[in-house]
Structure formats: C-alpha cells, structure tokens
Amino acid sequence: MFRKNSGGFVFAEFAIALPLLILLGCGLATVSLKLFDVGKNQLADYVLEEEVHDVLSRIIYDARAARKVTAIKGSPTLTFNYRMIGASSGSNLTTNEDIRVYWRVNDKIYYEHQTYIARNPITGNNYFGETKVTKFEFEKVNKVLHVTLELESEITHHKIKISTAVYMPSYEN
Amino acid sequence: MDRLNNERGFMLLNVIFLTLITSFAAMILMNALPRVKNPQSVLRLTAIHLANEQLAMIESKAAEGELNLNYLGKPEDLTTENFSENIPITFNVTSTDKPNGNLHDVTVKVEWTVDGRENFIELERTIRVVPKE
C-alpha cells in the first residue's frame, strides 16, 4: 500500500496529524460557540445598561429646564412643562407651553412630545436584547426630583436598578 | 533530505492547516480581550448617577444659602446589587470644594471596591451659593 521510499511519512501524516487536527477543530468549535454565547449575553447586557442610562439622562436634561413637573404614581407618568418663546409677531414675543411626557405602559417607557398618546417607546424593541421595565418610580421633594428606574433583560435576566436625583432650578411652585 | 523530497505536498498541506488553526485561535483570543478588559462598566454607570444625585442635593442646598458637603442623597442608594451576583457593592461618596466667591467648584468622588481592586470616578460642577437675604 505504501511506497517503499516514503519511509512511513504518509502513515504518520494520517495516523497522527489527522486525529490531532480533528481534536483541535472540535476544541476550537466548542470555544467559539461558548464565546458566541458570552458575546450574545454581553450584548444584551450592554443594551440593558445603555437603555437605563439613556432614559435617566433624558430625564435629567429635561428636568433641569422644566418649569413644572407633574408626577402620577398610578400608571407612572412624568410630565414636564416648559415655557417656550415663539416667533415674534410685531413687537411682542409670544410664549407658549411645551409638554414632554415619560410614560410607563406595560413593559416599556414611552417618551411623548405635546401628546398623551403612547406612540414612541424609548426602551425595548432592541434587536440585540429585549428589555422590560420592572420599576419606574419618582418622588419630588421641593425642587429636587428623585428617580428610580429598574430594567430587566429578557435574555440574561439580569436586573439593573439605578437611582438618581435632579435639581430643577427653574421650577415654579 | 532526499526522501523528504517526495512529501512536499503533505508538508505544504501542514503549513496551510497549521496557519488556519493558529489564525482561528488568534481570532478567538482577540475577541475575548475586550471582555476581560472592561469588567465593571455597570458599577461605573451606577456611580455616575450616584455622583449626579449628590451634586443635585448640594445644588438644592446651595440655592437655600448653605453649602453642605456631607452625603445628602438617600442612604439606600449607596448600596447596589447590579450584576454583582448577590454580593452588594457599597459606594463611598466624598465631596470637596474650591470656593471662588459665590461660585464653588464642587468635586464629588465616588469610590468602590471589587475583588480587592479599588475603582473611583470624579464629577465636577460649578455651583452658585445664593446668599441669604
């Protein structure tokens, strides 16, 4: 079967190198599957982190300029009122009201502008990791708004809970 | 030497397969590297919002006429279990102040320890103390 002058090289090639190659290949496949799994979980966690941070920083920046805040605890709704200066007609400036609403409906937080219809979700709906809101609480003490937000990832079932506070300098009692 | 001359094909194949295996291993290791490097992003995020809370409380006190550098937030916010496998992590908040007339550059430092490693963040904000009438 083997040629005389090959000196066992071909035999060695198939008997040693091929099984080694298969073993190495299996090992690499296992490791890469594990890594894909870790990567999937980590992406879901990044999404979770990013969403809680996004909602909280939006609330912080909106609250700092707000003239009035209405907090409803039943179906958690946070409404910020602003006084906007519109285009001048003649010599006098017109002022009008602007409203921004953070609203928790079921598992999502909606961010609405000038309306109370939940249309624009700012959490959930992410391809890399579905999340749901498990807690959205707020409390206003004088001119400080305390916000607590807890989100849970549907993929890793990790929970992240962050509390923060905003001082509202232009709040009118 | 003369006899190995016949096995050029196998040697070439070995070179190709070994290169492929090595490059796959390198790809996997390079993929794992950033995950090892950044293990504490969630605690960092919590610390940033905690510092923000402390700054907001200092601001509200400053609007009433006094600058209070003690921890003014809610005490339960100093402990978190975010991603820490049921081991609560405790934050330590300290504030320092560089006065410049009515304006104060307040620096809030939040420190925490994970696995014996100390981490911290620092946030700074200029706060105006409204003089009392």
PDB file of C-alpha atoms in Angstrom:
ATOM      1  CA  MET A   1       0.000   0.000   0.000  1.00  0.00           C
ATOM      2  CA  PHE A   2       2.738   2.444   0.988  1.00  0.00           C
ATOM      3  CA  ARG A   3       5.539   3.121  -1.349  1.00  0.00           C
ATOM      4  CA  LYS A   4       8.931   1.762  -0.257  1.00  0.00           C
ATOM      5  CA  ASN A   5      10.768   5.079  -0.328  1.00  0.00           C
ATOM      6  CA  SER A   6       8.170   7.042   1.684  1.00  0.00           C
ATOM      7  CA  GLY A   7       9.690   5.837   4.981  1.00  0.00           C
ATOM      8  CA  GLY A   8       6.441   5.971   6.988  1.00  0.00           C
ATOM      9  CA  PHE A   9       5.856   9.665   6.458  1.00  0.00           C
ATOM     10  CA  VAL A  10       2.458   9.182   4.841  1.00  0.00           C
ATOM     11  CA  PHE A  11       1.421   6.778   7.581  1.00  0.00           C
ATOM     12  CA  ALA A  12       2.494   9.237  10.227  1.00  0.00           C
ATOM     13  CA  GLU A  13       0.629  12.028   8.465  1.00  0.00           C
ATOM     14  CA  PHE A  14      -2.701  10.182   8.604  1.00  0.00           C
ATOM     15  CA  ALA A  15      -2.250   8.427  11.948  1.00  0.00           C
ATOM     16  CA  ILE A  16      -1.066  11.408  13.991  1.00  0.00           C
ATOM     17  CA  ALA A  17      -1.790  14.670  12.261  1.00  0.00           C
ATOM     18  CA  LEU A  18      -5.357  13.980  11.136  1.00  0.00           C
ATOM     19  CA  PRO A  19      -6.786  12.954  14.560  1.00  0.00           C
ATOM     20  CA  LEU A  20      -4.909  15.863  16.113  1.00  0.00           C
ATOM     21  CA  LEU A  21      -6.446  18.156  13.542  1.00  0.00           C
ATOM     22  CA  ILE A  22      -9.944  16.838  14.239  1.00  0.00           C
ATOM     23  CA  LEU A  23      -9.466  17.201  18.009  1.00  0.00           C
ATOM     24  CA  LEU A  24      -8.187  20.744  17.614  1.00  0.00           C
ATOM     25  CA  GLY A  25     -11.092  21.563  15.313  1.00  0.00           C
ATOM     26  CA  CYS A  26     -13.629  20.256  17.839  1.00  0.00           C
ATOM     27  CA  GLY A  27     -11.975  22.223  20.621  1.00  0.00           C
ATOM     28  CA  LEU A  28     -11.980  25.402  18.591  1.00  0.00           C
ATOM     29  CA  ALA A  29     -15.639  24.892  17.652  1.00  0.00           C
ATOM     30  CA  THR A  30     -16.623  24.446  21.324  1.00  0.00           C
ATOM     31  CA  VAL A  31     -14.685  27.517  22.385  1.00  0.00           C
ATOM     32  CA  SER A  32     -16.147  29.658  19.626  1.00  0.00           C
ATOM     33  CA  LEU A  33     -19.707  28.533  20.424  1.00  0.00           C
ATOM     34  CA  LYS A  34     -19.106  29.443  24.084  1.00  0.00           C
ATOM     35  CA  LEU A  35     -17.703  32.787  23.021  1.00  0.00           C
ATOM     36  CA  PHE A  36     -20.709  33.497  20.809  1.00  0.00           C
ATOM     37  CA  ASP A  37     -22.919  32.737  23.804  1.00  0.00           C
ATOM     38  CA  VAL A  38     -20.898  35.031  26.053  1.00  0.00           C
ATOM     39  CA  GLY A  39     -20.994  37.682  23.345  1.00  0.00           C
ATOM     40  CA  LYS A  40     -24.760  37.379  22.982  1.00  0.00           C
ATOM     41  CA  ASN A  41     -25.238  37.790  26.732  1.00  0.00           C
ATOM     42  CA  GLN A  42     -22.827  40.665  26.856  1.00  0.00           C
ATOM     43  CA  LEU A  43     -24.574  42.478  24.009  1.00  0.00           C
ATOM     44  CA  ALA A  44     -27.886  42.047  25.851  1.00  0.00           C
ATOM     45  CA  ASP A  45     -26.281  43.469  28.993  1.00  0.00           C
ATOM     46  CA  TYR A  46     -24.848  46.426  27.086  1.00  0.00           C
ATOM     47  CA  VAL A  47     -28.317  47.161  25.708  1.00  0.00           C
ATOM     48  CA  LEU A  48     -29.771  46.981  29.221  1.00  0.00           C
ATOM     49  CA  GLU A  49     -27.125  49.368  30.537  1.00  0.00           C
ATOM     50  CA  GLU A  50     -27.484  51.725  27.615  1.00  0.00           C
ATOM     51  CA  GLU A  51     -31.274  51.926  27.873  1.00  0.00           C
ATOM     52  CA  VAL A  52     -31.353  52.684  31.587  1.00  0.00           C
ATOM     53  CA  HIS A  53     -28.661  55.314  31.094  1.00  0.00           C
ATOM     54  CA  ASP A  54     -30.445  56.807  28.099  1.00  0.00           C
ATOM     55  CA  VAL A  55     -33.780  57.166  29.912  1.00  0.00           C
ATOM     56  CA  LEU A  56     -32.178  58.602  33.044  1.00  0.00           C
ATOM     57  CA  SER A  57     -30.035  61.127  31.197  1.00  0.00           C
ATOM     58  CA  ARG A  58     -33.023  62.261  29.111  1.00  0.00           C
ATOM     59  CA  ILE A  59     -34.997  62.787  32.328  1.00  0.00           C
ATOM     60  CA  ILE A  60     -32.080  64.676  33.893  1.00  0.00           C
ATOM     61  CA  TYR A  61     -31.687  67.082  30.969  1.00  0.00           C
ATOM     62  CA  ASP A  62     -35.429  67.594  30.562  1.00  0.00           C
ATOM     63  CA  ALA A  63     -35.971  68.182  34.278  1.00  0.00           C
ATOM     64  CA  ARG A  64     -33.240  70.783  34.629  1.00  0.00           C
ATOM     65  CA  ALA A  65     -35.072  73.165  32.287  1.00  0.00           C
ATOM     66  CA  ALA A  66     -38.625  72.351  33.346  1.00  0.00           C
ATOM     67  CA  ARG A  67     -40.949  74.968  34.759  1.00  0.00           C
ATOM     68  CA  LYS A  68     -43.371  72.472  36.227  1.00  0.00           C
ATOM     69  CA  VAL A  69     -43.416  68.746  36.906  1.00  0.00           C
ATOM     70  CA  THR A  70     -46.454  66.532  37.355  1.00  0.00           C
ATOM     71  CA  ALA A  71     -45.829  63.065  38.686  1.00  0.00           C
ATOM     72  CA  ILE A  72     -48.615  60.492  38.663  1.00  0.00           C
ATOM     73  CA  LYS A  73     -47.851  57.270  40.512  1.00  0.00           C
ATOM     74  CA  GLY A  74     -50.773  55.024  39.451  1.00  0.00           C
ATOM     75  CA  SER A  75     -49.691  54.427  35.878  1.00  0.00           C
ATOM     76  CA  PRO A  76     -46.269  56.028  36.222  1.00  0.00           C
ATOM     77  CA  THR A  77     -46.344  59.277  34.272  1.00  0.00           C
ATOM     78  CA  LEU A  78     -43.862  62.100  34.490  1.00  0.00           C
ATOM     79  CA  THR A  79     -44.865  65.324  32.751  1.00  0.00           C
ATOM     80  CA  PHE A  80     -42.540  68.287  32.278  1.00  0.00           C
ATOM     81  CA  ASN A  81     -43.920  71.685  31.328  1.00  0.00           C
ATOM     82  CA  TYR A  82     -41.842  74.344  29.625  1.00  0.00           C
ATOM     83  CA  ARG A  83     -42.439  77.910  28.688  1.00  0.00           C
ATOM     84  CA  MET A  84     -41.252  78.389  25.129  1.00  0.00           C
ATOM     85  CA  ILE A  85     -40.666  81.692  23.460  1.00  0.00           C
ATOM     86  CA  GLY A  86     -42.111  81.534  19.979  1.00  0.00           C
ATOM     87  CA  ALA A  87     -41.632  83.671  16.914  1.00  0.00           C
ATOM     88  CA  SER A  88     -42.170  87.370  17.437  1.00  0.00           C
ATOM     89  CA  SER A  89     -45.299  88.858  15.879  1.00  0.00           C
ATOM     90  CA  GLY A  90     -44.754  92.563  15.540  1.00  0.00           C
ATOM     91  CA  SER A  91     -43.033  93.876  18.643  1.00  0.00           C
ATOM     92  CA  ASN A  92     -44.146  91.330  21.247  1.00  0.00           C
ATOM     93  CA  LEU A  93     -42.848  87.832  21.716  1.00  0.00           C
ATOM     94  CA  THR A  94     -45.368  85.055  22.059  1.00  0.00           C
ATOM     95  CA  THR A  95     -44.929  82.411  24.710  1.00  0.00           C
ATOM     96  CA  ASN A  96     -46.420  79.003  24.501  1.00  0.00           C
ATOM     97  CA  GLU A  97     -46.405  75.833  26.569  1.00  0.00           C
ATOM     98  CA  ASP A  98     -44.456  72.757  25.706  1.00  0.00           C
ATOM     99  CA  ILE A  99     -45.068  69.377  27.289  1.00  0.00           C
ATOM    100  CA  ARG A 100     -42.861  66.317  27.461  1.00  0.00           C
ATOM    101  CA  VAL A 101     -44.169  63.105  28.944  1.00  0.00           C
ATOM    102  CA  TYR A 102     -42.387  59.992  30.190  1.00  0.00           C
ATOM    103  CA  TRP A 103     -44.958  57.304  30.498  1.00  0.00           C
ATOM    104  CA  ARG A 104     -44.690  53.682  31.542  1.00  0.00           C
ATOM    105  CA  VAL A 105     -47.158  51.438  29.746  1.00  0.00           C
ATOM    106  CA  ASN A 106     -46.788  47.719  30.478  1.00  0.00           C
ATOM    107  CA  ASP A 107     -43.121  46.849  29.992  1.00  0.00           C
ATOM    108  CA  LYS A 108     -41.954  49.950  28.152  1.00  0.00           C
ATOM    109  CA  ILE A 109     -41.321  53.613  28.766  1.00  0.00           C
ATOM    110  CA  TYR A 110     -42.746  55.988  26.177  1.00  0.00           C
ATOM    111  CA  TYR A 111     -41.492  59.486  25.516  1.00  0.00           C
ATOM    112  CA  GLU A 112     -44.089  61.815  24.070  1.00  0.00           C
ATOM    113  CA  HIS A 113     -43.988  65.393  22.915  1.00  0.00           C
ATOM    114  CA  GLN A 114     -47.141  67.522  23.234  1.00  0.00           C
ATOM    115  CA  THR A 115     -49.419  64.493  23.436  1.00  0.00           C
ATOM    116  CA  TYR A 116     -50.659  61.787  25.785  1.00  0.00           C
ATOM    117  CA  ILE A 117     -50.829  59.015  23.193  1.00  0.00           C
ATOM    118  CA  ALA A 118     -48.189  56.323  23.737  1.00  0.00           C
ATOM    119  CA  ARG A 119     -46.503  56.035  20.379  1.00  0.00           C
ATOM    120  CA  ASN A 120     -42.798  56.405  20.821  1.00  0.00           C
ATOM    121  CA  PRO A 121     -41.153  53.758  23.051  1.00  0.00           C
ATOM    122  CA  ILE A 122     -37.623  54.509  24.241  1.00  0.00           C
ATOM    123  CA  THR A 123     -36.975  51.132  25.872  1.00  0.00           C
ATOM    124  CA  GLY A 124     -37.405  47.639  24.476  1.00  0.00           C
ATOM    125  CA  ASN A 125     -37.571  46.877  20.747  1.00  0.00           C
ATOM    126  CA  ASN A 126     -33.809  46.430  20.520  1.00  0.00           C
ATOM    127  CA  TYR A 127     -32.624  43.703  18.157  1.00  0.00           C
ATOM    128  CA  PHE A 128     -29.663  42.798  20.386  1.00  0.00           C
ATOM    129  CA  GLY A 129     -31.594  42.348  23.620  1.00  0.00           C
ATOM    130  CA  GLU A 130     -35.188  42.765  24.611  1.00  0.00           C
ATOM    131  CA  THR A 131     -35.703  44.531  27.944  1.00  0.00           C
ATOM    132  CA  LYS A 132     -38.652  45.188  30.189  1.00  0.00           C
ATOM    133  CA  VAL A 133     -39.249  47.838  32.823  1.00  0.00           C
ATOM    134  CA  THR A 134     -39.872  46.419  36.278  1.00  0.00           C
ATOM    135  CA  LYS A 135     -39.820  49.639  38.288  1.00  0.00           C
ATOM    136  CA  PHE A 136     -40.189  53.306  37.417  1.00  0.00           C
ATOM    137  CA  GLU A 137     -40.655  55.490  40.474  1.00  0.00           C
ATOM    138  CA  PHE A 138     -40.224  59.148  41.236  1.00  0.00           C
ATOM    139  CA  GLU A 139     -40.640  61.488  44.104  1.00  0.00           C
ATOM    140  CA  LYS A 140     -40.428  65.261  44.179  1.00  0.00           C
ATOM    141  CA  VAL A 141     -39.165  66.982  47.298  1.00  0.00           C
ATOM    142  CA  ASN A 142     -39.157  70.777  46.953  1.00  0.00           C
ATOM    143  CA  LYS A 143     -37.068  71.411  43.850  1.00  0.00           C
ATOM    144  CA  VAL A 144     -35.409  68.000  43.684  1.00  0.00           C
ATOM    145  CA  LEU A 145     -36.789  65.120  41.653  1.00  0.00           C
ATOM    146  CA  HIS A 146     -35.706  61.616  42.717  1.00  0.00           C
ATOM    147  CA  VAL A 147     -35.979  58.972  40.020  1.00  0.00           C
ATOM    148  CA  THR A 148     -35.546  55.203  40.333  1.00  0.00           C
ATOM    149  CA  LEU A 149     -35.528  53.001  37.279  1.00  0.00           C
ATOM    150  CA  GLU A 150     -35.188  49.230  37.159  1.00  0.00           C
ATOM    151  CA  LEU A 151     -34.914  47.271  33.924  1.00  0.00           C
ATOM    152  CA  GLU A 152     -34.667  43.543  33.345  1.00  0.00           C
ATOM    153  CA  SER A 153     -33.134  41.866  30.323  1.00  0.00           C
ATOM    154  CA  GLU A 154     -35.295  39.160  28.729  1.00  0.00           C
ATOM    155  CA  ILE A 155     -32.183  37.294  27.567  1.00  0.00           C
ATOM    156  CA  THR A 156     -29.836  37.212  30.552  1.00  0.00           C
ATOM    157  CA  HIS A 157     -32.492  38.016  33.196  1.00  0.00           C
ATOM    158  CA  HIS A 158     -30.068  40.450  34.741  1.00  0.00           C
ATOM    159  CA  LYS A 159     -31.621  43.380  36.533  1.00  0.00           C
ATOM    160  CA  ILE A 160     -30.190  46.849  36.715  1.00  0.00           C
ATOM    161  CA  LYS A 161     -31.554  49.400  39.156  1.00  0.00           C
ATOM    162  CA  ILE A 162     -30.298  52.958  39.240  1.00  0.00           C
ATOM    163  CA  SER A 163     -31.471  55.839  41.385  1.00  0.00           C
ATOM    164  CA  THR A 164     -30.580  59.431  40.803  1.00  0.00           C
ATOM    165  CA  ALA A 165     -31.783  62.926  41.573  1.00  0.00           C
ATOM    166  CA  VAL A 166     -32.127  66.166  39.603  1.00  0.00           C
ATOM    167  CA  TYR A 167     -32.204  69.673  40.892  1.00  0.00           C
ATOM    168  CA  MET A 168     -34.691  71.845  38.962  1.00  0.00           C
ATOM    169  CA  PRO A 169     -33.576  75.461  39.261  1.00  0.00           C
ATOM    170  CA  SER A 170     -36.437  76.990  37.274  1.00  0.00           C
ATOM    171  CA  TYR A 171     -39.234  75.054  38.933  1.00  0.00           C
ATOM    172  CA  GLU A 172     -42.173  77.281  39.876  1.00  0.00           C
ATOM    173  CA  ASN A 173     -44.125  76.354  42.981  1.00  0.00           C
TER     174      ASN A 173
ATOM    175  CA  MET B   1      16.692  15.060   2.635  1.00  0.00           C
ATOM    176  CA  ASP B   2      16.333  13.146  -0.489  1.00  0.00           C
ATOM    177  CA  ARG B   3      13.472  11.107   0.895  1.00  0.00           C
ATOM    178  CA  LEU B   4      11.526  14.121   2.242  1.00  0.00           C
ATOM    179  CA  ASN B   5      11.602  15.489  -1.270  1.00  0.00           C
ATOM    180  CA  ASN B   6       8.691  13.192  -2.092  1.00  0.00           C
ATOM    181  CA  GLU B   7       6.470  14.616   0.647  1.00  0.00           C
ATOM    182  CA  ARG B   8       6.330  18.213  -0.458  1.00  0.00           C
ATOM    183  CA  GLY B   9       2.537  18.029  -0.849  1.00  0.00           C
ATOM    184  CA  PHE B  10       1.910  16.918   2.717  1.00  0.00           C
ATOM    185  CA  MET B  11       4.287  19.471   4.132  1.00  0.00           C
ATOM    186  CA  LEU B  12       2.529  22.197   2.188  1.00  0.00           C
ATOM    187  CA  LEU B  13      -0.848  20.992   3.497  1.00  0.00           C
ATOM    188  CA  ASN B  14       0.511  21.026   7.069  1.00  0.00           C
ATOM    189  CA  VAL B  15       1.644  24.592   6.672  1.00  0.00           C
ATOM    190  CA  ILE B  16      -1.781  25.619   5.403  1.00  0.00           C
ATOM    191  CA  PHE B  17      -3.738  23.809   8.144  1.00  0.00           C
ATOM    192  CA  LEU B  18      -1.468  24.964  10.963  1.00  0.00           C
ATOM    193  CA  THR B  19      -1.754  28.560   9.749  1.00  0.00           C
ATOM    194  CA  LEU B  20      -5.544  28.288   9.648  1.00  0.00           C
ATOM    195  CA  ILE B  21      -5.692  26.825  13.181  1.00  0.00           C
ATOM    196  CA  THR B  22      -3.355  29.467  14.577  1.00  0.00           C
ATOM    197  CA  SER B  23      -5.300  32.288  12.980  1.00  0.00           C
ATOM    198  CA  PHE B  24      -8.588  30.925  14.334  1.00  0.00           C
ATOM    199  CA  ALA B  25      -7.087  30.722  17.811  1.00  0.00           C
ATOM    200  CA  ALA B  26      -5.786  34.281  17.464  1.00  0.00           C
ATOM    201  CA  MET B  27      -9.215  35.496  16.330  1.00  0.00           C
ATOM    202  CA  ILE B  28     -10.897  33.898  19.340  1.00  0.00           C
ATOM    203  CA  LEU B  29      -8.362  35.325  21.779  1.00  0.00           C
ATOM    204  CA  MET B  30      -8.612  38.800  20.251  1.00  0.00           C
ATOM    205  CA  ASN B  31     -12.391  38.574  20.565  1.00  0.00           C
ATOM    206  CA  ALA B  32     -12.114  37.739  24.269  1.00  0.00           C
ATOM    207  CA  LEU B  33      -9.645  40.512  25.086  1.00  0.00           C
ATOM    208  CA  PRO B  34     -12.034  43.499  25.374  1.00  0.00           C
ATOM    209  CA  ARG B  35     -14.392  41.449  27.557  1.00  0.00           C
ATOM    210  CA  VAL B  36     -11.581  40.852  30.010  1.00  0.00           C
ATOM    211  CA  LYS B  37     -10.506  44.476  29.944  1.00  0.00           C
ATOM    212  CA  ASN B  38     -13.821  46.135  30.887  1.00  0.00           C
ATOM    213  CA  PRO B  39     -15.477  44.178  33.699  1.00  0.00           C
ATOM    214  CA  GLN B  40     -17.019  46.990  35.751  1.00  0.00           C
ATOM    215  CA  SER B  41     -18.985  49.183  33.339  1.00  0.00           C
ATOM    216  CA  VAL B  42     -22.306  48.768  35.148  1.00  0.00           C
ATOM    217  CA  LEU B  43     -20.945  49.747  38.549  1.00  0.00           C
ATOM    218  CA  ARG B  44     -19.301  52.750  36.918  1.00  0.00           C
ATOM    219  CA  LEU B  45     -22.644  53.798  35.472  1.00  0.00           C
ATOM    220  CA  THR B  46     -24.310  53.449  38.873  1.00  0.00           C
ATOM    221  CA  ALA B  47     -21.531  55.544  40.404  1.00  0.00           C
ATOM    222  CA  ILE B  48     -22.019  58.301  37.821  1.00  0.00           C
ATOM    223  CA  HIS B  49     -25.711  58.560  38.645  1.00  0.00           C
ATOM    224  CA  LEU B  50     -24.928  58.493  42.365  1.00  0.00           C
ATOM    225  CA  ALA B  51     -22.499  61.398  41.918  1.00  0.00           C
ATOM    226  CA  ASN B  52     -25.172  63.217  39.924  1.00  0.00           C
ATOM    227  CA  GLU B  53     -27.605  62.718  42.790  1.00  0.00           C
ATOM    228  CA  GLN B  54     -25.134  64.108  45.305  1.00  0.00           C
ATOM    229  CA  LEU B  55     -24.444  67.152  43.094  1.00  0.00           C
ATOM    230  CA  ALA B  56     -28.192  67.789  42.738  1.00  0.00           C
ATOM    231  CA  MET B  57     -28.642  67.683  46.501  1.00  0.00           C
ATOM    232  CA  ILE B  58     -25.693  70.052  47.040  1.00  0.00           C
ATOM    233  CA  GLU B  59     -27.188  72.413  44.433  1.00  0.00           C
ATOM    234  CA  SER B  60     -30.585  72.441  46.115  1.00  0.00           C
ATOM    235  CA  LYS B  61     -28.981  73.189  49.485  1.00  0.00           C
ATOM    236  CA  ALA B  62     -26.813  75.887  47.884  1.00  0.00           C
ATOM    237  CA  ALA B  63     -29.926  77.572  46.479  1.00  0.00           C
ATOM    238  CA  GLU B  64     -31.145  77.929  50.053  1.00  0.00           C
ATOM    239  CA  GLY B  65     -27.894  79.561  51.121  1.00  0.00           C
ATOM    240  CA  GLU B  66     -25.587  76.913  52.546  1.00  0.00           C
ATOM    241  CA  LEU B  67     -23.019  74.599  51.033  1.00  0.00           C
ATOM    242  CA  ASN B  68     -23.253  71.194  52.681  1.00  0.00           C
ATOM    243  CA  LEU B  69     -20.597  68.696  51.587  1.00  0.00           C
ATOM    244  CA  ASN B  70     -21.882  65.705  53.550  1.00  0.00           C
ATOM    245  CA  TYR B  71     -23.618  62.903  51.709  1.00  0.00           C
ATOM    246  CA  LEU B  72     -27.155  64.211  51.181  1.00  0.00           C
ATOM    247  CA  GLY B  73     -28.730  61.567  48.940  1.00  0.00           C
ATOM    248  CA  LYS B  74     -30.769  58.613  50.088  1.00  0.00           C
ATOM    249  CA  PRO B  75     -28.688  56.193  52.192  1.00  0.00           C
ATOM    250  CA  GLU B  76     -30.114  53.135  50.409  1.00  0.00           C
ATOM    251  CA  ASP B  77     -28.707  54.396  47.093  1.00  0.00           C
ATOM    252  CA  LEU B  78     -25.166  53.827  48.419  1.00  0.00           C
ATOM    253  CA  THR B  79     -25.593  50.054  48.042  1.00  0.00           C
ATOM    254  CA  THR B  80     -26.216  48.272  44.760  1.00  0.00           C
ATOM    255  CA  GLU B  81     -26.538  44.703  43.575  1.00  0.00           C
ATOM    256  CA  ASN B  82     -26.288  45.483  39.878  1.00  0.00           C
ATOM    257  CA  PHE B  83     -24.698  42.449  38.158  1.00  0.00           C
ATOM    258  CA  SER B  84     -22.734  41.639  41.321  1.00  0.00           C
ATOM    259  CA  GLU B  85     -24.045  38.061  41.875  1.00  0.00           C
ATOM    260  CA  ASN B  86     -25.937  38.857  45.093  1.00  0.00           C
ATOM    261  CA  ILE B  87     -22.914  40.493  46.683  1.00  0.00           C
ATOM    262  CA  PRO B  88     -23.913  44.087  47.462  1.00  0.00           C
ATOM    263  CA  ILE B  89     -21.386  46.709  46.455  1.00  0.00           C
ATOM    264  CA  THR B  90     -21.099  49.763  48.683  1.00  0.00           C
ATOM    265  CA  PHE B  91     -20.109  53.149  47.346  1.00  0.00           C
ATOM    266  CA  ASN B  92     -18.258  55.782  49.296  1.00  0.00           C
ATOM    267  CA  VAL B  93     -19.095  59.374  48.373  1.00  0.00           C
ATOM    268  CA  THR B  94     -16.878  62.294  49.287  1.00  0.00           C
ATOM    269  CA  SER B  95     -17.158  65.903  48.150  1.00  0.00           C
ATOM    270  CA  THR B  96     -14.527  68.621  48.032  1.00  0.00           C
ATOM    271  CA  ASP B  97     -14.957  72.264  47.248  1.00  0.00           C
ATOM    272  CA  LYS B  98     -12.822  75.023  45.700  1.00  0.00           C
ATOM    273  CA  PRO B  99     -14.519  78.330  46.529  1.00  0.00           C
ATOM    274  CA  ASN B 100     -14.293  81.333  44.245  1.00  0.00           C
ATOM    275  CA  GLY B 101     -16.541  83.996  45.721  1.00  0.00           C
ATOM    276  CA  ASN B 102     -20.131  82.861  45.365  1.00  0.00           C
ATOM    277  CA  LEU B 103     -19.176  80.133  42.937  1.00  0.00           C
ATOM    278  CA  HIS B 104     -17.921  76.806  44.214  1.00  0.00           C
ATOM    279  CA  ASP B 105     -16.243  74.148  42.095  1.00  0.00           C
ATOM    280  CA  VAL B 106     -17.561  71.053  43.834  1.00  0.00           C
ATOM    281  CA  THR B 107     -15.897  67.738  43.047  1.00  0.00           C
ATOM    282  CA  VAL B 108     -17.717  64.568  44.009  1.00  0.00           C
ATOM    283  CA  LYS B 109     -15.639  61.404  44.236  1.00  0.00           C
ATOM    284  CA  VAL B 110     -17.344  58.014  44.321  1.00  0.00           C
ATOM    285  CA  GLU B 111     -15.231  55.010  45.321  1.00  0.00           C
ATOM    286  CA  TRP B 112     -15.995  51.299  45.388  1.00  0.00           C
ATOM    287  CA  THR B 113     -14.033  48.069  45.726  1.00  0.00           C
ATOM    288  CA  VAL B 114     -14.496  44.885  43.708  1.00  0.00           C
ATOM    289  CA  ASP B 115     -12.325  41.820  44.312  1.00  0.00           C
ATOM    290  CA  GLY B 116      -9.826  43.919  46.218  1.00  0.00           C
ATOM    291  CA  ARG B 117      -9.487  46.346  43.329  1.00  0.00           C
ATOM    292  CA  GLU B 118     -10.317  49.954  44.091  1.00  0.00           C
ATOM    293  CA  ASN B 119     -12.187  51.988  41.483  1.00  0.00           C
ATOM    294  CA  PHE B 120     -13.332  55.578  41.519  1.00  0.00           C
ATOM    295  CA  ILE B 121     -14.934  58.291  39.414  1.00  0.00           C
ATOM    296  CA  GLU B 122     -14.879  62.047  39.866  1.00  0.00           C
ATOM    297  CA  LEU B 123     -17.532  64.510  38.701  1.00  0.00           C
ATOM    298  CA  GLU B 124     -17.215  68.265  38.960  1.00  0.00           C
ATOM    299  CA  ARG B 125     -19.823  71.002  38.770  1.00  0.00           C
ATOM    300  CA  THR B 126     -19.762  74.734  39.419  1.00  0.00           C
ATOM    301  CA  ILE B 127     -22.433  75.589  41.962  1.00  0.00           C
ATOM    302  CA  ARG B 128     -23.592  79.055  42.937  1.00  0.00           C
ATOM    303  CA  VAL B 129     -24.427  79.629  46.578  1.00  0.00           C
ATOM    304  CA  VAL B 130     -27.326  82.090  46.770  1.00  0.00           C
ATOM    305  CA  PRO B 131     -26.629  84.453  49.666  1.00  0.00           C
ATOM    306  CA  LYS B 132     -29.258  84.509  52.386  1.00  0.00           C
ATOM    307  CA  GLU B 133     -31.384  87.643  52.498  1.00  0.00           C
TER     308      GLU B 133
END
